JSON list of C-alpha atoms in Angstrom, two decimals:
[
{"chain": "A", "resi": 796, "resn": "MET", "atom": "CA", "xyz": [70.15, 75.44, 118.50]},
{"chain": "A", "resi": 797, "resn": "ARG", "atom": "CA", "xyz": [67.86, 77.37, 120.85]},
{"chain": "A", "resi": 798, "resn": "PRO", "atom": "CA", "xyz": [69.25, 80.72, 121.95]},
{"chain": "A", "resi": 799, "resn": "ASN", "atom": "CA", "xyz": [70.54, 80.90, 125.53]},
{"chain": "A", "resi": 800, "resn": "HIS", "atom": "CA", "xyz": [69.93, 84.01, 127.50]},
{"chain": "A", "resi": 801, "resn": "PHE", "atom": "CA", "xyz": [71.96, 85.41, 130.39]},
{"chain": "A", "resi": 802, "resn": "VAL", "atom": "CA", "xyz": [70.75, 88.41, 132.26]},
{"chain": "A", "resi": 803, "resn": "PHE", "atom": "CA", "xyz": [73.59, 90.50, 133.85]},
{"chain": "A", "resi": 804, "resn": "ASN", "atom": "CA", "xyz": [72.28, 92.01, 137.12]},
{"chain": "A", "resi": 805, "resn": "GLY", "atom": "CA", "xyz": [74.18, 95.29, 137.67]},
{"chain": "A", "resi": 806, "resn": "SER", "atom": "CA", "xyz": [72.47, 95.87, 140.93]},
{"chain": "A", "resi": 807, "resn": "PHE", "atom": "CA", "xyz": [73.78, 92.47, 142.33]},
{"chain": "A", "resi": 808, "resn": "LEU", "atom": "CA", "xyz": [77.22, 93.31, 141.19]},
{"chain": "A", "resi": 809, "resn": "LEU", "atom": "CA", "xyz": [77.22, 96.66, 142.99]},
{"chain": "A", "resi": 810, "resn": "ARG", "atom": "CA", "xyz": [75.90, 94.94, 146.22]},
{"chain": "A", "resi": 811, "resn": "PHE", "atom": "CA", "xyz": [78.62, 92.24, 145.92]},
{"chain": "A", "resi": 812, "resn": "LEU", "atom": "CA", "xyz": [81.43, 94.74, 145.29]},
{"chain": "A", "resi": 813, "resn": "SER", "atom": "CA", "xyz": [80.22, 96.82, 148.26]},
{"chain": "A", "resi": 814, "resn": "ALA", "atom": "CA", "xyz": [80.08, 93.71, 150.62]},
{"chain": "A", "resi": 815, "resn": "THR", "atom": "CA", "xyz": [83.58, 92.59, 149.65]},
{"chain": "A", "resi": 816, "resn": "ILE", "atom": "CA", "xyz": [84.97, 96.19, 150.21]},
{"chain": "A", "resi": 817, "resn": "VAL", "atom": "CA", "xyz": [83.51, 96.14, 153.72]},
{"chain": "A", "resi": 818, "resn": "PHE", "atom": "CA", "xyz": [84.65, 92.57, 154.39]},
{"chain": "A", "resi": 819, "resn": "LEU", "atom": "CA", "xyz": [88.21, 93.36, 153.31]},
{"chain": "A", "resi": 820, "resn": "LEU", "atom": "CA", "xyz": [88.38, 96.68, 155.33]},
{"chain": "A", "resi": 821, "resn": "VAL", "atom": "CA", "xyz": [87.05, 94.90, 158.52]},
{"chain": "A", "resi": 822, "resn": "ALA", "atom": "CA", "xyz": [89.46, 91.92, 157.96]},
{"chain": "A", "resi": 823, "resn": "ASN", "atom": "CA", "xyz": [92.31, 94.34, 157.54]},
{"chain": "A", "resi": 824, "resn": "ILE", "atom": "CA", "xyz": [91.62, 96.07, 160.85]},
{"chain": "A", "resi": 825, "resn": "ALA", "atom": "CA", "xyz": [91.13, 92.72, 162.67]},
{"chain": "A", "resi": 826, "resn": "THR", "atom": "CA", "xyz": [94.43, 91.33, 161.46]},
{"chain": "A", "resi": 827, "resn": "GLN", "atom": "CA", "xyz": [96.30, 94.50, 162.12]},
{"chain": "A", "resi": 828, "resn": "VAL", "atom": "CA", "xyz": [95.05, 94.73, 165.66]},
{"chain": "A", "resi": 829, "resn": "ALA", "atom": "CA", "xyz": [96.06, 90.93, 166.06]},
{"chain": "A", "resi": 830, "resn": "LYS", "atom": "CA", "xyz": [99.47, 91.91, 164.73]},
{"chain": "A", "resi": 831, "resn": "LEU", "atom": "CA", "xyz": [100.27, 95.12, 166.44]},
{"chain": "A", "resi": 832, "resn": "GLU", "atom": "CA", "xyz": [98.37, 94.73, 169.70]},
{"chain": "A", "resi": 833, "resn": "PHE", "atom": "CA", "xyz": [98.68, 90.92, 170.38]},
{"chain": "A", "resi": 834, "resn": "GLY", "atom": "CA", "xyz": [101.91, 90.22, 168.59]},
{"chain": "A", "resi": 835, "resn": "HIS", "atom": "CA", "xyz": [100.52, 87.58, 165.99]},
{"chain": "A", "resi": 836, "resn": "ARG", "atom": "CA", "xyz": [102.71, 88.66, 163.01]},
{"chain": "A", "resi": 837, "resn": "ASN", "atom": "CA", "xyz": [101.57, 85.71, 160.87]},
{"chain": "A", "resi": 838, "resn": "LEU", "atom": "CA", "xyz": [98.06, 84.34, 162.25]},
{"chain": "A", "resi": 839, "resn": "LEU", "atom": "CA", "xyz": [98.18, 81.40, 159.79]},
{"chain": "A", "resi": 840, "resn": "GLY", "atom": "CA", "xyz": [98.92, 83.70, 157.05]},
{"chain": "A", "resi": 841, "resn": "PHE", "atom": "CA", "xyz": [95.82, 85.85, 157.41]},
{"chain": "A", "resi": 842, "resn": "VAL", "atom": "CA", "xyz": [97.84, 88.96, 158.32]},
{"chain": "A", "resi": 843, "resn": "HIS", "atom": "CA", "xyz": [99.47, 88.99, 154.90]},
{"chain": "A", "resi": 844, "resn": "THR", "atom": "CA", "xyz": [96.38, 87.79, 153.09]},
{"chain": "A", "resi": 845, "resn": "PHE", "atom": "CA", "xyz": [94.18, 90.70, 154.46]},
{"chain": "A", "resi": 846, "resn": "SER", "atom": "CA", "xyz": [96.99, 93.30, 154.37]},
{"chain": "A", "resi": 847, "resn": "LEU", "atom": "CA", "xyz": [96.08, 96.21, 152.22]},
{"chain": "A", "resi": 848, "resn": "ASP", "atom": "CA", "xyz": [99.73, 97.06, 151.74]},
{"chain": "A", "resi": 849, "resn": "GLY", "atom": "CA", "xyz": [101.42, 94.49, 149.59]},
{"chain": "A", "resi": 850, "resn": "GLU", "atom": "CA", "xyz": [101.52, 92.31, 146.43]},
{"chain": "A", "resi": 851, "resn": "GLY", "atom": "CA", "xyz": [99.67, 89.10, 146.40]},
{"chain": "A", "resi": 852, "resn": "ALA", "atom": "CA", "xyz": [97.10, 90.01, 149.06]},
{"chain": "A", "resi": 853, "resn": "ALA", "atom": "CA", "xyz": [93.43, 89.86, 148.70]},
{"chain": "A", "resi": 854, "resn": "GLY", "atom": "CA", "xyz": [92.96, 93.59, 148.54]},
{"chain": "A", "resi": 855, "resn": "ALA", "atom": "CA", "xyz": [95.36, 93.99, 145.60]},
{"chain": "A", "resi": 856, "resn": "TYR", "atom": "CA", "xyz": [93.66, 91.27, 143.71]},
{"chain": "A", "resi": 857, "resn": "PHE", "atom": "CA", "xyz": [90.26, 92.67, 144.37]},
{"chain": "A", "resi": 858, "resn": "SER", "atom": "CA", "xyz": [91.19, 96.15, 143.33]},
{"chain": "A", "resi": 859, "resn": "SER", "atom": "CA", "xyz": [92.49, 94.70, 140.19]},
{"chain": "A", "resi": 860, "resn": "LEU", "atom": "CA", "xyz": [89.35, 92.85, 139.59]},
{"chain": "A", "resi": 861, "resn": "GLN", "atom": "CA", "xyz": [87.32, 96.00, 140.03]},
{"chain": "A", "resi": 862, "resn": "LEU", "atom": "CA", "xyz": [89.46, 97.86, 137.70]},
{"chain": "A", "resi": 863, "resn": "PHE", "atom": "CA", "xyz": [89.15, 94.94, 135.14]},
{"chain": "A", "resi": 864, "resn": "ILE", "atom": "CA", "xyz": [85.21, 95.00, 135.50]},
{"chain": "A", "resi": 865, "resn": "ALA", "atom": "CA", "xyz": [85.30, 98.86, 134.81]},
{"chain": "A", "resi": 866, "resn": "ALA", "atom": "CA", "xyz": [87.51, 98.21, 131.83]},
{"chain": "A", "resi": 867, "resn": "CYS", "atom": "CA", "xyz": [85.08, 95.44, 130.40]},
{"chain": "A", "resi": 868, "resn": "LEU", "atom": "CA", "xyz": [82.09, 97.92, 130.78]},
{"chain": "A", "resi": 869, "resn": "LEU", "atom": "CA", "xyz": [84.06, 100.58, 129.15]},
{"chain": "A", "resi": 870, "resn": "THR", "atom": "CA", "xyz": [84.82, 98.32, 126.34]},
{"chain": "A", "resi": 871, "resn": "VAL", "atom": "CA", "xyz": [81.12, 97.62, 125.84]},
{"chain": "A", "resi": 872, "resn": "ILE", "atom": "CA", "xyz": [80.29, 101.34, 125.93]},
{"chain": "A", "resi": 873, "resn": "ALA", "atom": "CA", "xyz": [83.01, 102.05, 123.46]},
{"chain": "A", "resi": 874, "resn": "LYS", "atom": "CA", "xyz": [81.60, 99.66, 121.09]},
{"chain": "A", "resi": 875, "resn": "VAL", "atom": "CA", "xyz": [78.06, 101.19, 121.35]},
{"chain": "A", "resi": 876, "resn": "GLU", "atom": "CA", "xyz": [79.37, 104.64, 121.02]},
{"chain": "A", "resi": 877, "resn": "ARG", "atom": "CA", "xyz": [82.05, 104.11, 118.45]},
{"chain": "A", "resi": 878, "resn": "ASN", "atom": "CA", "xyz": [80.17, 106.49, 115.95]},
{"chain": "A", "resi": 879, "resn": "SER", "atom": "CA", "xyz": [79.32, 109.08, 118.60]},
{"chain": "A", "resi": 880, "resn": "ALA", "atom": "CA", "xyz": [80.37, 112.32, 116.86]},
{"chain": "A", "resi": 881, "resn": "GLY", "atom": "CA", "xyz": [84.05, 112.04, 117.57]},
{"chain": "A", "resi": 882, "resn": "TYR", "atom": "CA", "xyz": [83.75, 111.33, 121.22]},
{"chain": "A", "resi": 883, "resn": "GLY", "atom": "CA", "xyz": [83.78, 107.39, 120.87]},
{"chain": "A", "resi": 884, "resn": "ARG", "atom": "CA", "xyz": [87.70, 107.57, 120.98]},
{"chain": "A", "resi": 885, "resn": "TYR", "atom": "CA", "xyz": [87.47, 108.72, 124.67]},
{"chain": "A", "resi": 886, "resn": "TRP", "atom": "CA", "xyz": [85.70, 105.58, 125.65]},
{"chain": "A", "resi": 887, "resn": "VAL", "atom": "CA", "xyz": [88.35, 103.48, 123.77]},
{"chain": "A", "resi": 888, "resn": "VAL", "atom": "CA", "xyz": [91.10, 105.44, 125.45]},
{"chain": "A", "resi": 889, "resn": "LEU", "atom": "CA", "xyz": [89.33, 104.92, 128.97]},
{"chain": "A", "resi": 890, "resn": "ALA", "atom": "CA", "xyz": [89.03, 101.22, 128.47]},
{"chain": "A", "resi": 891, "resn": "ILE", "atom": "CA", "xyz": [92.75, 100.74, 127.56]},
{"chain": "A", "resi": 892, "resn": "GLY", "atom": "CA", "xyz": [93.72, 102.87, 130.48]},
{"chain": "A", "resi": 893, "resn": "PHE", "atom": "CA", "xyz": [91.62, 100.79, 132.82]},
{"chain": "A", "resi": 894, "resn": "TYR", "atom": "CA", "xyz": [92.99, 97.48, 131.51]},
{"chain": "A", "resi": 895, "resn": "LEU", "atom": "CA", "xyz": [96.45, 99.00, 132.16]},
{"chain": "A", "resi": 896, "resn": "LEU", "atom": "CA", "xyz": [95.44, 100.09, 135.70]},
{"chain": "A", "resi": 897, "resn": "SER", "atom": "CA", "xyz": [94.14, 96.59, 136.45]},
{"chain": "A", "resi": 898, "resn": "LEU", "atom": "CA", "xyz": [97.51, 95.20, 135.40]},
{"chain": "A", "resi": 899, "resn": "ASP", "atom": "CA", "xyz": [99.37, 97.66, 137.55]},
{"chain": "A", "resi": 900, "resn": "GLU", "atom": "CA", "xyz": [97.21, 96.90, 140.43]},
{"chain": "A", "resi": 901, "resn": "ALA", "atom": "CA", "xyz": [97.87, 93.22, 140.20]},
{"chain": "A", "resi": 902, "resn": "VAL", "atom": "CA", "xyz": [101.66, 93.46, 139.87]},
{"chain": "A", "resi": 903, "resn": "ALA", "atom": "CA", "xyz": [102.42, 97.06, 141.33]},
{"chain": "A", "resi": 904, "resn": "LEU", "atom": "CA", "xyz": [104.39, 98.38, 138.22]},
{"chain": "A", "resi": 905, "resn": "HIS", "atom": "CA", "xyz": [104.10, 101.94, 139.45]},
{"chain": "A", "resi": 906, "resn": "GLU", "atom": "CA", "xyz": [106.34, 100.95, 142.57]},
{"chain": "A", "resi": 907, "resn": "ARG", "atom": "CA", "xyz": [109.29, 100.37, 139.96]},
{"chain": "A", "resi": 908, "resn": "LEU", "atom": "CA", "xyz": [109.43, 104.07, 139.81]},
{"chain": "A", "resi": 909, "resn": "VAL", "atom": "CA", "xyz": [110.07, 104.73, 143.37]},
{"chain": "A", "resi": 910, "resn": "ASP", "atom": "CA", "xyz": [113.88, 104.21, 143.64]},
{"chain": "A", "resi": 911, "resn": "PRO", "atom": "CA", "xyz": [114.71, 106.07, 140.30]},
{"chain": "A", "resi": 912, "resn": "MET", "atom": "CA", "xyz": [112.63, 109.00, 141.37]},
{"chain": "A", "resi": 913, "resn": "ARG", "atom": "CA", "xyz": [114.18, 108.94, 144.79]},
{"chain": "A", "resi": 914, "resn": "ALA", "atom": "CA", "xyz": [117.72, 108.97, 143.10]},
{"chain": "A", "resi": 915, "resn": "LEU", "atom": "CA", "xyz": [116.51, 111.87, 140.69]},
{"chain": "A", "resi": 916, "resn": "LEU", "atom": "CA", "xyz": [115.16, 113.92, 143.45]},
{"chain": "A", "resi": 917, "resn": "GLY", "atom": "CA", "xyz": [118.54, 113.44, 145.27]},
{"chain": "A", "resi": 918, "resn": "LYS", "atom": "CA", "xyz": [117.29, 114.04, 148.88]},
{"chain": "A", "resi": 919, "resn": "GLU", "atom": "CA", "xyz": [117.30, 111.83, 151.92]},
{"chain": "A", "resi": 920, "resn": "ASN", "atom": "CA", "xyz": [114.32, 113.23, 153.74]},
{"chain": "A", "resi": 921, "resn": "LEU", "atom": "CA", "xyz": [111.63, 113.40, 151.05]},
{"chain": "A", "resi": 922, "resn": "GLY", "atom": "CA", "xyz": [108.61, 113.92, 153.09]},
{"chain": "A", "resi": 923, "resn": "LEU", "atom": "CA", "xyz": [105.50, 113.92, 150.95]},
{"chain": "A", "resi": 924, "resn": "LEU", "atom": "CA", "xyz": [107.57, 112.67, 147.93]},
{"chain": "A", "resi": 925, "resn": "TYR", "atom": "CA", "xyz": [108.88, 109.65, 149.84]},
{"chain": "A", "resi": 926, "resn": "TYR", "atom": "CA", "xyz": [107.01, 107.34, 147.37]},
{"chain": "A", "resi": 927, "resn": "GLY", "atom": "CA", "xyz": [108.53, 108.88, 144.44]},
{"chain": "A", "resi": 928, "resn": "TRP", "atom": "CA", "xyz": [106.16, 107.48, 141.77]},
{"chain": "A", "resi": 929, "resn": "ILE", "atom": "CA", "xyz": [103.75, 110.17, 143.05]},
{"chain": "A", "resi": 930, "resn": "VAL", "atom": "CA", "xyz": [105.41, 112.92, 140.99]},
{"chain": "A", "resi": 931, "resn": "PRO", "atom": "CA", "xyz": [104.87, 111.25, 137.47]},
{"chain": "A", "resi": 932, "resn": "GLY", "atom": "CA", "xyz": [101.58, 110.05, 138.72]},
{"chain": "A", "resi": 933, "resn": "ALA", "atom": "CA", "xyz": [100.24, 113.35, 139.61]},
{"chain": "A", "resi": 934, "resn": "ILE", "atom": "CA", "xyz": [101.47, 114.90, 136.35]},
{"chain": "A", "resi": 935, "resn": "GLY", "atom": "CA", "xyz": [99.98, 112.03, 134.48]},
{"chain": "A", "resi": 936, "resn": "ALA", "atom": "CA", "xyz": [96.57, 112.39, 136.29]},
{"chain": "A", "resi": 937, "resn": "ALA", "atom": "CA", "xyz": [96.53, 116.16, 135.57]},
{"chain": "A", "resi": 938, "resn": "ALA", "atom": "CA", "xyz": [97.28, 115.62, 131.86]},
{"chain": "A", "resi": 939, "resn": "VAL", "atom": "CA", "xyz": [94.68, 112.85, 131.52]},
{"chain": "A", "resi": 940, "resn": "GLY", "atom": "CA", "xyz": [92.09, 115.10, 133.31]},
{"chain": "A", "resi": 941, "resn": "LEU", "atom": "CA", "xyz": [92.81, 118.10, 130.82]},
{"chain": "A", "resi": 942, "resn": "TYR", "atom": "CA", "xyz": [92.38, 115.67, 127.88]},
{"chain": "A", "resi": 943, "resn": "PHE", "atom": "CA", "xyz": [89.07, 114.30, 129.03]},
{"chain": "A", "resi": 944, "resn": "LEU", "atom": "CA", "xyz": [87.57, 117.71, 129.95]},
{"chain": "A", "resi": 945, "resn": "PRO", "atom": "CA", "xyz": [85.57, 118.15, 126.71]},
{"chain": "A", "resi": 946, "resn": "PHE", "atom": "CA", "xyz": [84.30, 114.66, 127.10]},
{"chain": "A", "resi": 947, "resn": "LEU", "atom": "CA", "xyz": [83.42, 115.09, 130.61]},
{"chain": "A", "resi": 948, "resn": "PHE", "atom": "CA", "xyz": [81.15, 118.12, 129.97]},
{"chain": "A", "resi": 949, "resn": "ARG", "atom": "CA", "xyz": [79.36, 116.08, 127.15]},
{"chain": "A", "resi": 950, "resn": "LEU", "atom": "CA", "xyz": [78.20, 113.46, 129.55]},
{"chain": "A", "resi": 951, "resn": "PRO", "atom": "CA", "xyz": [74.73, 113.46, 131.30]},
{"chain": "A", "resi": 952, "resn": "ILE", "atom": "CA", "xyz": [74.83, 115.39, 134.62]},
{"chain": "A", "resi": 953, "resn": "ALA", "atom": "CA", "xyz": [74.33, 112.37, 136.72]},
{"chain": "A", "resi": 954, "resn": "THR", "atom": "CA", "xyz": [77.05, 110.38, 135.03]},
{"chain": "A", "resi": 955, "resn": "ARG", "atom": "CA", "xyz": [79.41, 113.50, 135.23]},
{"chain": "A", "resi": 956, "resn": "ARG", "atom": "CA", "xyz": [78.93, 113.85, 138.84]},
{"chain": "A", "resi": 957, "resn": "GLN", "atom": "CA", "xyz": [79.54, 110.09, 139.64]},
{"chain": "A", "resi": 958, "resn": "PHE", "atom": "CA", "xyz": [82.71, 110.16, 137.40]},
{"chain": "A", "resi": 959, "resn": "VAL", "atom": "CA", "xyz": [84.03, 113.40, 139.24]},
{"chain": "A", "resi": 960, "resn": "LEU", "atom": "CA", "xyz": [83.32, 111.84, 142.73]},
{"chain": "A", "resi": 961, "resn": "ALA", "atom": "CA", "xyz": [84.95, 108.57, 141.58]},
{"chain": "A", "resi": 962, "resn": "ALA", "atom": "CA", "xyz": [88.02, 110.30, 140.34]},
{"chain": "A", "resi": 963, "resn": "SER", "atom": "CA", "xyz": [88.25, 112.52, 143.52]},
{"chain": "A", "resi": 964, "resn": "LEU", "atom": "CA", "xyz": [88.07, 109.39, 145.73]},
{"chain": "A", "resi": 965, "resn": "PHE", "atom": "CA", "xyz": [90.48, 107.37, 143.83]},
{"chain": "A", "resi": 966, "resn": "LEU", "atom": "CA", "xyz": [93.22, 110.07, 143.25]},
{"chain": "A", "resi": 967, "resn": "GLY", "atom": "CA", "xyz": [92.68, 111.55, 146.68]},
{"chain": "A", "resi": 968, "resn": "GLY", "atom": "CA", "xyz": [93.66, 108.13, 148.10]},
{"chain": "A", "resi": 969, "resn": "ALA", "atom": "CA", "xyz": [96.14, 107.01, 145.45]},
{"chain": "A", "resi": 970, "resn": "VAL", "atom": "CA", "xyz": [98.05, 110.40, 145.37]},
{"chain": "A", "resi": 971, "resn": "GLY", "atom": "CA", "xyz": [96.97, 112.47, 148.35]},
{"chain": "A", "resi": 972, "resn": "VAL", "atom": "CA", "xyz": [96.67, 110.11, 151.12]},
{"chain": "A", "resi": 973, "resn": "GLU", "atom": "CA", "xyz": [99.69, 108.00, 149.85]},
{"chain": "A", "resi": 974, "resn": "ALA", "atom": "CA", "xyz": [101.83, 111.10, 149.98]},
{"chain": "A", "resi": 975, "resn": "LEU", "atom": "CA", "xyz": [100.99, 111.58, 153.61]},
{"chain": "A", "resi": 976, "resn": "GLU", "atom": "CA", "xyz": [101.44, 107.81, 154.29]},
{"chain": "A", "resi": 977, "resn": "GLY", "atom": "CA", "xyz": [105.01, 108.12, 152.61]},
{"chain": "A", "resi": 978, "resn": "ARG", "atom": "CA", "xyz": [105.90, 110.96, 154.96]},
{"chain": "A", "resi": 979, "resn": "TYR", "atom": "CA", "xyz": [104.62, 109.13, 157.95]},
{"chain": "A", "resi": 980, "resn": "PHE", "atom": "CA", "xyz": [106.43, 105.76, 156.93]},
{"chain": "A", "resi": 981, "resn": "GLU", "atom": "CA", "xyz": [109.79, 107.69, 156.65]},
{"chain": "A", "resi": 982, "resn": "GLN", "atom": "CA", "xyz": [109.47, 109.31, 160.05]},
{"chain": "A", "resi": 983, "resn": "HIS", "atom": "CA", "xyz": [107.95, 106.33, 162.03]},
{"chain": "A", "resi": 984, "resn": "GLY", "atom": "CA", "xyz": [108.21, 103.15, 160.05]},
{"chain": "A", "resi": 985, "resn": "LEU", "atom": "CA", "xyz": [105.36, 100.61, 159.33]},
{"chain": "A", "resi": 986, "resn": "ASP", "atom": "CA", "xyz": [104.84, 98.78, 162.53]},
{"chain": "A", "resi": 987, "resn": "ASP", "atom": "CA", "xyz": [102.28, 100.97, 164.30]},
{"chain": "A", "resi": 988, "resn": "PHE", "atom": "CA", "xyz": [98.70, 101.90, 164.06]},
{"chain": "A", "resi": 989, "resn": "GLY", "atom": "CA", "xyz": [99.21, 105.26, 162.52]},
{"chain": "A", "resi": 990, "resn": "PHE", "atom": "CA", "xyz": [100.72, 103.78, 159.30]},
{"chain": "A", "resi": 991, "resn": "SER", "atom": "CA", "xyz": [98.04, 101.10, 159.28]},
{"chain": "A", "resi": 992, "resn": "LEU", "atom": "CA", "xyz": [95.37, 103.83, 159.51]},
{"chain": "A", "resi": 993, "resn": "TYR", "atom": "CA", "xyz": [96.89, 105.65, 156.51]},
{"chain": "A", "resi": 994, "resn": "ILE", "atom": "CA", "xyz": [96.78, 102.39, 154.50]},
{"chain": "A", "resi": 995, "resn": "PHE", "atom": "CA", "xyz": [93.29, 101.71, 155.52]},
{"chain": "A", "resi": 996, "resn": "ILE", "atom": "CA", "xyz": [92.05, 105.19, 154.47]},
{"chain": "A", "resi": 997, "resn": "GLU", "atom": "CA", "xyz": [94.04, 105.09, 151.16]},
{"chain": "A", "resi": 998, "resn": "GLU", "atom": "CA", "xyz": [92.81, 101.70, 150.07]},
{"chain": "A", "resi": 999, "resn": "GLY", "atom": "CA", "xyz": [89.32, 102.36, 151.15]},
{"chain": "A", "resi": 1000, "resn": "MET", "atom": "CA", "xyz": [89.08, 105.49, 149.14]},
{"chain": "A", "resi": 1001, "resn": "GLU", "atom": "CA", "xyz": [90.58, 103.92, 146.06]},
{"chain": "A", "resi": 1002, "resn": "MET", "atom": "CA", "xyz": [88.13, 100.84, 146.30]},
{"chain": "A", "resi": 1003, "resn": "THR", "atom": "CA", "xyz": [85.11, 103.00, 146.93]},
{"chain": "A", "resi": 1004, "resn": "GLY", "atom": "CA", "xyz": [86.11, 105.35, 144.02]},
{"chain": "A", "resi": 1005, "resn": "ILE", "atom": "CA", "xyz": [86.20, 102.41, 141.58]},
{"chain": "A", "resi": 1006, "resn": "LEU", "atom": "CA", "xyz": [82.93, 101.22, 143.06]},
{"chain": "A", "resi": 1007, "resn": "VAL", "atom": "CA", "xyz": [81.36, 104.65, 142.28]},
{"chain": "A", "resi": 1008, "resn": "PHE", "atom": "CA", "xyz": [82.88, 104.64, 138.81]},
{"chain": "A", "resi": 1009, "resn": "ILE", "atom": "CA", "xyz": [81.41, 101.23, 138.07]},
{"chain": "A", "resi": 1010, "resn": "ARG", "atom": "CA", "xyz": [78.05, 102.50, 139.20]},
{"chain": "A", "resi": 1011, "resn": "GLY", "atom": "CA", "xyz": [78.26, 105.51, 136.79]},
{"chain": "A", "resi": 1012, "resn": "LEU", "atom": "CA", "xyz": [79.17, 103.21, 134.02]},
{"chain": "A", "resi": 1013, "resn": "LEU", "atom": "CA", "xyz": [76.20, 100.98, 134.55]},
{"chain": "A", "resi": 1014, "resn": "GLY", "atom": "CA", "xyz": [73.85, 103.83, 134.80]},
{"chain": "A", "resi": 1015, "resn": "TYR", "atom": "CA", "xyz": [75.14, 105.30, 131.58]},
{"chain": "A", "resi": 1016, "resn": "LEU", "atom": "CA", "xyz": [75.11, 101.92, 129.76]},
{"chain": "A", "resi": 1017, "resn": "ARG", "atom": "CA", "xyz": [71.64, 101.39, 130.95]},
{"chain": "A", "resi": 1018, "resn": "GLY", "atom": "CA", "xyz": [70.63, 104.64, 129.36]},
{"chain": "A", "resi": 1019, "resn": "ILE", "atom": "CA", "xyz": [72.13, 104.05, 126.00]},
{"chain": "A", "resi": 1020, "resn": "CYS", "atom": "CA", "xyz": [71.70, 100.43, 125.54]},
{"chain": "A", "resi": 1021, "resn": "PRO", "atom": "CA", "xyz": [69.75, 98.41, 127.96]},
{"chain": "A", "resi": 1022, "resn": "THR", "atom": "CA", "xyz": [70.16, 95.26, 126.09]},
{"chain": "A", "resi": 1023, "resn": "VAL", "atom": "CA", "xyz": [73.61, 93.75, 125.11]},
{"chain": "A", "resi": 1024, "resn": "THR", "atom": "CA", "xyz": [74.01, 90.83, 122.88]},
{"chain": "A", "resi": 1025, "resn": "ILE", "atom": "CA", "xyz": [77.24, 88.68, 122.93]},
{"chain": "A", "resi": 1026, "resn": "VAL", "atom": "CA", "xyz": [77.89, 86.50, 120.06]},
{"chain": "A", "resi": 1027, "resn": "VAL", "atom": "CA", "xyz": [80.44, 83.95, 120.95]},
{"chain": "A", "resi": 1028, "resn": "ASP", "atom": "CA", "xyz": [80.89, 82.33, 117.45]},
{"chain": "A", "resi": 1029, "resn": "PRO", "atom": "CA", "xyz": [79.98, 84.91, 114.64]},
{"chain": "A", "resi": 1030, "resn": "ALA", "atom": "CA", "xyz": [80.35, 82.18, 112.02]},
{"chain": "A", "resi": 1031, "resn": "ALA", "atom": "CA", "xyz": [77.95, 79.88, 113.74]},
{"chain": "A", "resi": 1032, "resn": "GLN", "atom": "CA", "xyz": [75.66, 82.77, 114.40]},
{"chain": "A", "resi": 1033, "resn": "ALA", "atom": "CA", "xyz": [75.46, 83.45, 110.69]},
{"chain": "A", "resi": 1034, "resn": "GLU", "atom": "CA", "xyz": [74.65, 79.81, 109.88]},
{"chain": "A", "resi": 1035, "resn": "GLY", "atom": "CA", "xyz": [72.02, 79.68, 112.29]},
{"chain": "A", "resi": 1036, "resn": "ARG", "atom": "CA", "xyz": [73.56, 77.05, 114.50]},
{"chain": "A", "resi": 1037, "resn": "ALA", "atom": "CA", "xyz": [73.92, 79.20, 117.69]},
{"chain": "A", "resi": 1038, "resn": "GLY", "atom": "CA", "xyz": [72.05, 82.00, 119.07]},
{"chain": "A", "resi": 1039, "resn": "PRO", "atom": "CA", "xyz": [72.94, 85.16, 120.93]},
{"chain": "A", "resi": 1040, "resn": "LEU", "atom": "CA", "xyz": [74.01, 85.25, 124.58]},
{"chain": "A", "resi": 1041, "resn": "GLY", "atom": "CA", "xyz": [72.46, 88.23, 126.22]},
{"chain": "A", "resi": 1042, "resn": "PRO", "atom": "CA", "xyz": [69.42, 89.45, 128.19]},
{"chain": "A", "resi": 1043, "resn": "PRO", "atom": "CA", "xyz": [66.08, 88.97, 126.83]},
{"chain": "A", "resi": 1044, "resn": "ASP", "atom": "CA", "xyz": [64.00, 91.86, 125.55]}
]
């Protein structure tokens, strides 16, 4: 059987993700204006669909997809770098972590920590800690950062800068802005433009951070292995009945 080749266009992927982020942010602004300024709380379901704050909305699914794409790219890199002088394990850990982040983004597992943490903190006015998951989240992020420091300094300078920028954007939104958002929600509730603005900034930073990370992964992968072959059926490939699926040389 003649081999079939599929050329993966990283530039197109980045353009598609960027355009989708812009669309989701604009749609969120439009539907929030319709809701808060003109009283259209449903608008044929579009208010919920384009809300950036809630499960089952387009923003949550898109962020989950972005994280899954990053996890897949990390899996490919981990395979290529598996014998890389003891650093291959870092790529494996990153891949597993991003698969878990993708799952969490889809079903909001971290939000299950909010009530237990509020009970543990034992305060009514929690302020920046209103979203209690931020406490274990910040501790976990710091621990992960320390673990990956040796790996980070081994990366090419361009990749390292993109990874640091991506982490700053993502964690700045997910932890920093969400802490401010929680304090605002505790004081003012959610039905005003102030809370919607916090959501807009938080989710915009998170989605942009993942986009920058994917860009860094594509650049790194291009440098170490510009051609990737995917064998769908190894047994058939060995018998010569099917060819590789991958970009041409």
